[in-house]
Coordinates of C-alpha atoms in Angstrom, one line a residue:
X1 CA 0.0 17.3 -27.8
X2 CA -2.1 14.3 -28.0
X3 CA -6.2 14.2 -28.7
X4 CA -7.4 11.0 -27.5
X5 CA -10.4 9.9 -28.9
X6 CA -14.0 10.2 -27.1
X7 CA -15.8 7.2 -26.0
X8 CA -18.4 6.6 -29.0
X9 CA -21.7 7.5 -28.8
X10 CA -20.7 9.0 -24.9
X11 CA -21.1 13.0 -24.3
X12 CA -17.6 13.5 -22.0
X13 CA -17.3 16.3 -19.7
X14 CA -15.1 17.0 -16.8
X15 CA -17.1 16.0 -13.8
X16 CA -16.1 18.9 -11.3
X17 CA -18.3 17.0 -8.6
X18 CA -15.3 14.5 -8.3
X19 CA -13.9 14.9 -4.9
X20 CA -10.9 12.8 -3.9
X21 CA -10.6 12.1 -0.4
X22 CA -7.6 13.9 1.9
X23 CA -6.1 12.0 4.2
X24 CA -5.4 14.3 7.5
X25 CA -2.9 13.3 9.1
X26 CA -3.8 14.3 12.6
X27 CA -6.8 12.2 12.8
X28 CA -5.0 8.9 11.9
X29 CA -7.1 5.9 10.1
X30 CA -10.1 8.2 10.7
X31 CA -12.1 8.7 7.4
X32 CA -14.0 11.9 7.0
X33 CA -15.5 14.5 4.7
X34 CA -13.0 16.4 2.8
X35 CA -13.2 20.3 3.6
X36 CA -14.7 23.2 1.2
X37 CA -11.5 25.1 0.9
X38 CA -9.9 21.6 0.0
X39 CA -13.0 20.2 -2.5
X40 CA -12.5 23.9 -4.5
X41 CA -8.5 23.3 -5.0
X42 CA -8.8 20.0 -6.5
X43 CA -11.6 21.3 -9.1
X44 CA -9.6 24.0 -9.6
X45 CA -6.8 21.6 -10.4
X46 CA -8.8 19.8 -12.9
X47 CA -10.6 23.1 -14.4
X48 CA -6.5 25.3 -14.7
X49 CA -5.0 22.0 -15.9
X50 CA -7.6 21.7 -18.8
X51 CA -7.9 25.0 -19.4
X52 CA -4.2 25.5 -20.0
X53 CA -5.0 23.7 -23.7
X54 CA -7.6 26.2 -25.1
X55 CA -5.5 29.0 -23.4
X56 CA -2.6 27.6 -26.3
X57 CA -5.2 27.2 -29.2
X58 CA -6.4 30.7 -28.1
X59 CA -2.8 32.7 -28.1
X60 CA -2.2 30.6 -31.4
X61 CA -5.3 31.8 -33.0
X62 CA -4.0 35.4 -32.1
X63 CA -0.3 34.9 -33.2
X64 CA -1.7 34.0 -37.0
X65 CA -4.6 37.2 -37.1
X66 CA -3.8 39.5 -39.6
X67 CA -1.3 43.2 -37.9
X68 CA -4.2 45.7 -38.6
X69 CA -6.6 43.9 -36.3
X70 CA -7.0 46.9 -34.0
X71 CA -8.1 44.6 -30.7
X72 CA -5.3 41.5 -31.5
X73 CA -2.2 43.1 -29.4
X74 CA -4.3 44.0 -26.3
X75 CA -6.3 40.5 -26.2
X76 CA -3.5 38.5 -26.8
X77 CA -2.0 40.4 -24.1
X78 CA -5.1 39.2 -21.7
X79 CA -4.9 36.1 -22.6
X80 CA -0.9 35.8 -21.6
X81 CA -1.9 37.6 -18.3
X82 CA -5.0 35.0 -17.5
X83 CA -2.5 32.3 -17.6
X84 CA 0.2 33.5 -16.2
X85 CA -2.3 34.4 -12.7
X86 CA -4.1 30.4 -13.9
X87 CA -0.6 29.1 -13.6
X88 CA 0.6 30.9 -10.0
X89 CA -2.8 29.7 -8.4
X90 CA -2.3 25.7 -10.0
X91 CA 1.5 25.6 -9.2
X92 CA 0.9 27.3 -5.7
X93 CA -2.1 24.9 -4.9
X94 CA -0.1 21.8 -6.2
X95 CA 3.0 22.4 -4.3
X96 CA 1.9 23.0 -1.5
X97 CA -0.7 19.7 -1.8
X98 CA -0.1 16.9 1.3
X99 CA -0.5 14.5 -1.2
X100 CA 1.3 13.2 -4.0
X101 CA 0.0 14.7 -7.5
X102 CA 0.6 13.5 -10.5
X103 CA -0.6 14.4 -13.9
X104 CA 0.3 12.3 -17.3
X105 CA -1.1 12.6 -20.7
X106 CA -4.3 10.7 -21.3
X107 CA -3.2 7.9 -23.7
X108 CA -1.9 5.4 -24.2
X109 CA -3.7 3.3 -21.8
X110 CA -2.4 -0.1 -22.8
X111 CA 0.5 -2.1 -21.8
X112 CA 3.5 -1.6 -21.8
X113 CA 4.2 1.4 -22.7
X114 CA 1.3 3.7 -20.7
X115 CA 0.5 7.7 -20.5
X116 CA 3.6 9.7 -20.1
X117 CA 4.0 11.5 -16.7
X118 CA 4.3 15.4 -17.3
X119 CA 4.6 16.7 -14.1
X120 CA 4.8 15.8 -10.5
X121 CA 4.6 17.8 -7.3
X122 CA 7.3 18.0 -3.9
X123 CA 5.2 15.4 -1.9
X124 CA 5.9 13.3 -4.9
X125 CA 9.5 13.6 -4.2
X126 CA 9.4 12.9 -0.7
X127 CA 7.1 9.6 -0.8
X128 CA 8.7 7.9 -3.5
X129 CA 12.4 9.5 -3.5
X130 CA 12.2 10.4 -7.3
X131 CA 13.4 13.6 -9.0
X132 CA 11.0 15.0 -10.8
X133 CA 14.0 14.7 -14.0
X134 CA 14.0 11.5 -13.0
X135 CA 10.2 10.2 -14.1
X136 CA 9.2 13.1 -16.4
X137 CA 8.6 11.4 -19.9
X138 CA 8.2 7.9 -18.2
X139 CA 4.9 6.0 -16.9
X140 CA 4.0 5.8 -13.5
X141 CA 4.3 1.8 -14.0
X142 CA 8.0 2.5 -13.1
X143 CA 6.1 2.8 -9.4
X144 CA 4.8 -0.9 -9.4
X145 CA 6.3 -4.0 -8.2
X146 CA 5.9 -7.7 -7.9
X147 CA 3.4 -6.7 -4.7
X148 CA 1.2 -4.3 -7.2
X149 CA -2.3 -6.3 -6.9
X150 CA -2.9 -6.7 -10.9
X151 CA -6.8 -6.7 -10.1
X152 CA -6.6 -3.0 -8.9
X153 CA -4.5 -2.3 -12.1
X154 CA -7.3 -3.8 -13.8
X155 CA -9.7 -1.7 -12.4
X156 CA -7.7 1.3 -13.6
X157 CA -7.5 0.5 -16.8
X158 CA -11.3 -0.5 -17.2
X159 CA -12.4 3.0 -15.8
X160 CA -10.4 5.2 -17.6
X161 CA -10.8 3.6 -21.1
X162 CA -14.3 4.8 -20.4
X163 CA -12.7 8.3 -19.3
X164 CA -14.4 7.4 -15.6
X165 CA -13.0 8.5 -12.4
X166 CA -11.8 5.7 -11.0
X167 CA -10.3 5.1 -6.7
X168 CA -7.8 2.4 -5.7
X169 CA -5.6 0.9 -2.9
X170 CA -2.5 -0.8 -3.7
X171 CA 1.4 -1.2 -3.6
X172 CA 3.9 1.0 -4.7
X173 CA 7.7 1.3 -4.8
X174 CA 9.9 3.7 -3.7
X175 CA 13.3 4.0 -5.4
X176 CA 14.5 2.4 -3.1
X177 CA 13.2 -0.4 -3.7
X178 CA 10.9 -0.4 -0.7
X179 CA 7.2 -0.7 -0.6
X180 CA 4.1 1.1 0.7
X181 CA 0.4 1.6 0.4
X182 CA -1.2 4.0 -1.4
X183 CA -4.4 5.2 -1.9
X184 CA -4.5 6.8 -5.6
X185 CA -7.5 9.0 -7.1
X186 CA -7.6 9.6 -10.6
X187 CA -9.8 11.9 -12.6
X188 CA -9.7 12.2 -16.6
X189 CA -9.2 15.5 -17.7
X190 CA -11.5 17.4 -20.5
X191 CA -11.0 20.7 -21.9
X192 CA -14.1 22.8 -22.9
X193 CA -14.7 20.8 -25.9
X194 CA -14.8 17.1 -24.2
X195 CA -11.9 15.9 -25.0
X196 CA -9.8 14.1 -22.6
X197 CA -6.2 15.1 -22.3
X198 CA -4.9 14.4 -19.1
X199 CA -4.8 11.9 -16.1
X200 CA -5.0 13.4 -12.8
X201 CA -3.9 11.0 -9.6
X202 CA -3.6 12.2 -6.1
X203 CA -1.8 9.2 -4.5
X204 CA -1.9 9.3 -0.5
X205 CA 0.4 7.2 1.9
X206 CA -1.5 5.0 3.6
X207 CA 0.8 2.2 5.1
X208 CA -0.1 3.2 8.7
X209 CA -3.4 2.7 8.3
X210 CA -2.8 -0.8 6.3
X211 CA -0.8 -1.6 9.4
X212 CA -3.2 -0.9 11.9
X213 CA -6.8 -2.4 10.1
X214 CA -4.2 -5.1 10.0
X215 CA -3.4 -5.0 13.7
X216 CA -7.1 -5.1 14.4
X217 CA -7.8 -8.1 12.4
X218 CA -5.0 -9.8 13.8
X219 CA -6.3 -8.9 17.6
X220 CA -10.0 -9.4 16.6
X221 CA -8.7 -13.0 15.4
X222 CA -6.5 -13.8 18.1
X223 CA -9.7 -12.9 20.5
X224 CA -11.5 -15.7 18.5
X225 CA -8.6 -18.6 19.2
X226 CA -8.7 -17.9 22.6
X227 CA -12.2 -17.8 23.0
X228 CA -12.4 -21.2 20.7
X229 CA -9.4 -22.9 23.0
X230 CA -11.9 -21.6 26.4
X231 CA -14.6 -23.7 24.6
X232 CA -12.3 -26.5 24.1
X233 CA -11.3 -26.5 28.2
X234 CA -14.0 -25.9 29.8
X235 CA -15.7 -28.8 27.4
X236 CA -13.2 -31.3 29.1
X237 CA -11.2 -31.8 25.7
X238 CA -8.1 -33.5 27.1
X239 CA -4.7 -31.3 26.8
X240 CA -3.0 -33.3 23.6
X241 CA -6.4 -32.3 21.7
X242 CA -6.4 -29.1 23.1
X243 CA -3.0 -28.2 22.1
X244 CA -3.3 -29.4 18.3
X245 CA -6.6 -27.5 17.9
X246 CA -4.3 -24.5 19.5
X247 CA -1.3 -24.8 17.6
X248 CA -3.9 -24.9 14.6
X249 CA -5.3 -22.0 15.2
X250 CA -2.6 -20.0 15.8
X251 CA -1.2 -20.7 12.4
X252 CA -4.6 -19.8 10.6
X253 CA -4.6 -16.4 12.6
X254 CA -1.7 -15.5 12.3
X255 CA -1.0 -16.9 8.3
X256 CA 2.2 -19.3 8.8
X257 CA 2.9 -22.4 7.8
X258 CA 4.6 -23.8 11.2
X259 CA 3.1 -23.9 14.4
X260 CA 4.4 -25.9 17.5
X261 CA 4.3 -26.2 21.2
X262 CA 7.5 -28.1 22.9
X263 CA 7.1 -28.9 26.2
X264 CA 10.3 -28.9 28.8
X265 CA 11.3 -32.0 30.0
X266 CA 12.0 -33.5 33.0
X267 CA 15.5 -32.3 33.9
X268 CA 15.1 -28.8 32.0
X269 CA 17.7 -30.1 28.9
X270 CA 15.7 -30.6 26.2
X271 CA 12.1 -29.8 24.8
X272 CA 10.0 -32.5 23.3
X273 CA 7.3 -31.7 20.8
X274 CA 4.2 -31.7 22.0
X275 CA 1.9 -30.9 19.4
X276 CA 2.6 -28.7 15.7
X277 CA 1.4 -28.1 12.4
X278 CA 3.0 -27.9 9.2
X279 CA 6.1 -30.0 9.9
X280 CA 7.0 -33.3 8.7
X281 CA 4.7 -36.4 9.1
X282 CA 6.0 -38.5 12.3
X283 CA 7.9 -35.4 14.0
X284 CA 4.9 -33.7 15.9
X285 CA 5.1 -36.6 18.8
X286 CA 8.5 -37.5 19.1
X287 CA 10.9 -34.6 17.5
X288 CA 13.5 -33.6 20.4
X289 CA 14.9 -30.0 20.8
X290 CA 18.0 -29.1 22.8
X291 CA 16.9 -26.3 25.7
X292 CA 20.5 -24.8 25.6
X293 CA 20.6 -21.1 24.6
X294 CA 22.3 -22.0 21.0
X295 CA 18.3 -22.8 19.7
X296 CA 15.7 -20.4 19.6
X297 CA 13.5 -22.6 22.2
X298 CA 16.7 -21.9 24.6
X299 CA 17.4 -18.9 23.7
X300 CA 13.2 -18.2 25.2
X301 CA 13.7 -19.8 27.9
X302 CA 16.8 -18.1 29.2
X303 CA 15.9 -14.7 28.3
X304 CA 12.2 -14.9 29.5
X305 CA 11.2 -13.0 26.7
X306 CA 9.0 -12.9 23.4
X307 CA 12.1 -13.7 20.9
X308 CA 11.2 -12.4 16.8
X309 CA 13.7 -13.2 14.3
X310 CA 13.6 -11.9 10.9
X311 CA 16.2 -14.0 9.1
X312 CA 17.4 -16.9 10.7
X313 CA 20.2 -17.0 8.2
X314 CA 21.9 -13.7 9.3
X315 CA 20.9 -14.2 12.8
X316 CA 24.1 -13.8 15.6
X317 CA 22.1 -14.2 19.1
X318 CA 21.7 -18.2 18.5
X319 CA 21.9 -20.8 16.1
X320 CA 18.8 -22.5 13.6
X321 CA 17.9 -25.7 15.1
X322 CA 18.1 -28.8 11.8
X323 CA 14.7 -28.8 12.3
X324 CA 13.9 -25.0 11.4
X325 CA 17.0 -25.4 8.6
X326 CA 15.4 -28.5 6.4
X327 CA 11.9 -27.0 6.6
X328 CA 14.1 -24.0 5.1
X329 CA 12.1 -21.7 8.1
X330 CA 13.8 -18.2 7.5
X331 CA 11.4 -16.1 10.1
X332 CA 10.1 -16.9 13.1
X333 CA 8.4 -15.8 16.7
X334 CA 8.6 -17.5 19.9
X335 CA 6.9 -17.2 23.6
X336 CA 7.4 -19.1 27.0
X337 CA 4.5 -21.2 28.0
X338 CA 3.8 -20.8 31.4
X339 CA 2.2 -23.2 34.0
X340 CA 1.6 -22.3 37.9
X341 CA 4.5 -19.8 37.7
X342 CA 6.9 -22.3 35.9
X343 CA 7.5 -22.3 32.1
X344 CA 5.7 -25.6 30.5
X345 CA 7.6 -25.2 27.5
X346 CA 7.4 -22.8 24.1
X347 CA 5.2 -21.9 21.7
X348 CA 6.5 -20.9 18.2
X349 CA 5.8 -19.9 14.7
X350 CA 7.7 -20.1 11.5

């Protein structure tokens, strides 16, 4: 069992006012107060958890007394029954938890070796896919990834060499290999003497709730081009202006590097770039698309619908134009542009 050291010149208790949030998960994206019932399992997490240390010291203290102590049998006996009842109530309340709880020791804190996970609950299991053989003994770095923002491990860090309570949001990685967001609580743990001996942390899914703040800022955004673009017409900006301040926009909101509109030209064979960011100097102007369905443009046009592609390399409905392929454009979404009821052309990011 490890004893980390107390902060110098710091009096360190357990702060039982510490209150990590629970996500419900029938009121989506909807922060609120966490409930009583709730507020007393998680102190009671942090108080059994501790507690489970001096219960040790305590049932060792009675092991070495001396045979003729006339009381040693029967307290010794209490003490095994207090934590046996100590341990029912923590496993039941940690099982059963929505969220993912993990406790490790408290130290090390530096890199790269970190505090060693000793136990981790069901939900665990289910949000990350590992065994609980499989991380027991390790760090729960194994859970980050080259999308883990270093400035929220930072902030770890920073709070718990001060033995502080400390809340983050950030990446994690499932076996899998597969991301998500999580937010993750953690709350040092102090016996009745101060010392810290454990790391708490409640980690909670919360990749829906990424995705939609996301979809709002994208929407809220998106209500700004067109807004800016309504400015732009009704100001009498001619269309070839117009368009490059759109296809500019676009590509700010929606955080791409290429952004084009190609207009359909007489005859309905080919589409002629009208106006794009990103691309090659001397292309936006006088680049020339084929409108056949073996480009993505075409493909638009014929289907009449918005058209994502998500890897234009494995891709079987149509072909990458050479202008997508030498700008090495892997991704990509594309929309008609209508006019009076007739497509103008199509408008399409990369």
């Amino acid at each position: 069992m490890i004893e980390p050291k107390r902060p110098a010149n710091q009096a360190v208790k357990l702060d039982t006012n510490y209150q990590p949030r629970i996500f419900d998960k029938n009121i989506s994206f909807v922060p609120r107060q966490i409930s009583p019932k709730q507020s007393e399992a998680l102190r009671i997490i942090a108080r059994q958890v501790a507690a489970q240390q001096e219960l040790r010291r305590g049932l060792n203290r009675l092991t070495r007394a001396p045979q003729s102590h006339p009381r040693g049998e029967e307290q010794q006996e209490r003490f095994f029954t207090l934590s046996e009842e100590r341990l029912r109530l923590l496993e039941s309340i940690v099982i059963n938890a929505n969220d993912a709880i993990v406790i490790t020791e408290a130290e090390p804190l530096e890199e790269p070796l970190g505090p060693r996970i000793v136990y981790v609950n069901q939900t665990f299991t289910q949000m990350t896919g590992y065994q609980p053989e499989e991380v027991i003994g390790k760090t729960p770095r194994l859970l980050q990834g080259p999308k883990t923002e270093r400035s929220q491990l930072d902030k770890i860090r920073q709070a718990l060499s001060r033995w502080e309570p400390v809340r983050v949001e950030l990446i994690n990685y499932r076996k899998d290999g597969s991301d998500f967001w999580v937010e993750l609580n953690i709350l040092p743990l102090a016996d009745s003497t101060g010392w810290f001996t454990h790391l708490l942390a409640v980690q909670r899914d919360i990749t829906e709730r990424k995705a939609a703040e996301y979809e709002l800022k994208s929407h809220a955004r998106a209500s700004a081009v067109v807004a800016q673009l309504g400015q732009g017409a009704l100001s009498g900006t001619n269309l070839d202006t117009l368009m490059q301040e759109a296809v500019k926009l676009v590509a700010q909101t929606l955080e791409v590097p290429y952004c084009q509109v190609l207009e359909l030209m007489p005859g309905g064979n080919a589409l002629f770039m009208r106006a794009g960011v990103g691309w090659q100097e001397g292309l936006v102007g006088s680049a020339i698309i084929g409108a056949h369905d073996r480009s993505q443009a075409g493909y638009t046009l014929l289907t009449g619908k918005p058209v994502i592609v998500e890897d234009l390399r494995i891709e079987t409905r149509f072909s990458g134009t050479p202008l997508l392929h030498n700008h090495r454009a892997i991704a990509g979404m594309s929309v008609i542009i209508h006019s009076q009821g007739n497509p103008f052309g199509v408008l399409s990011v990369h």
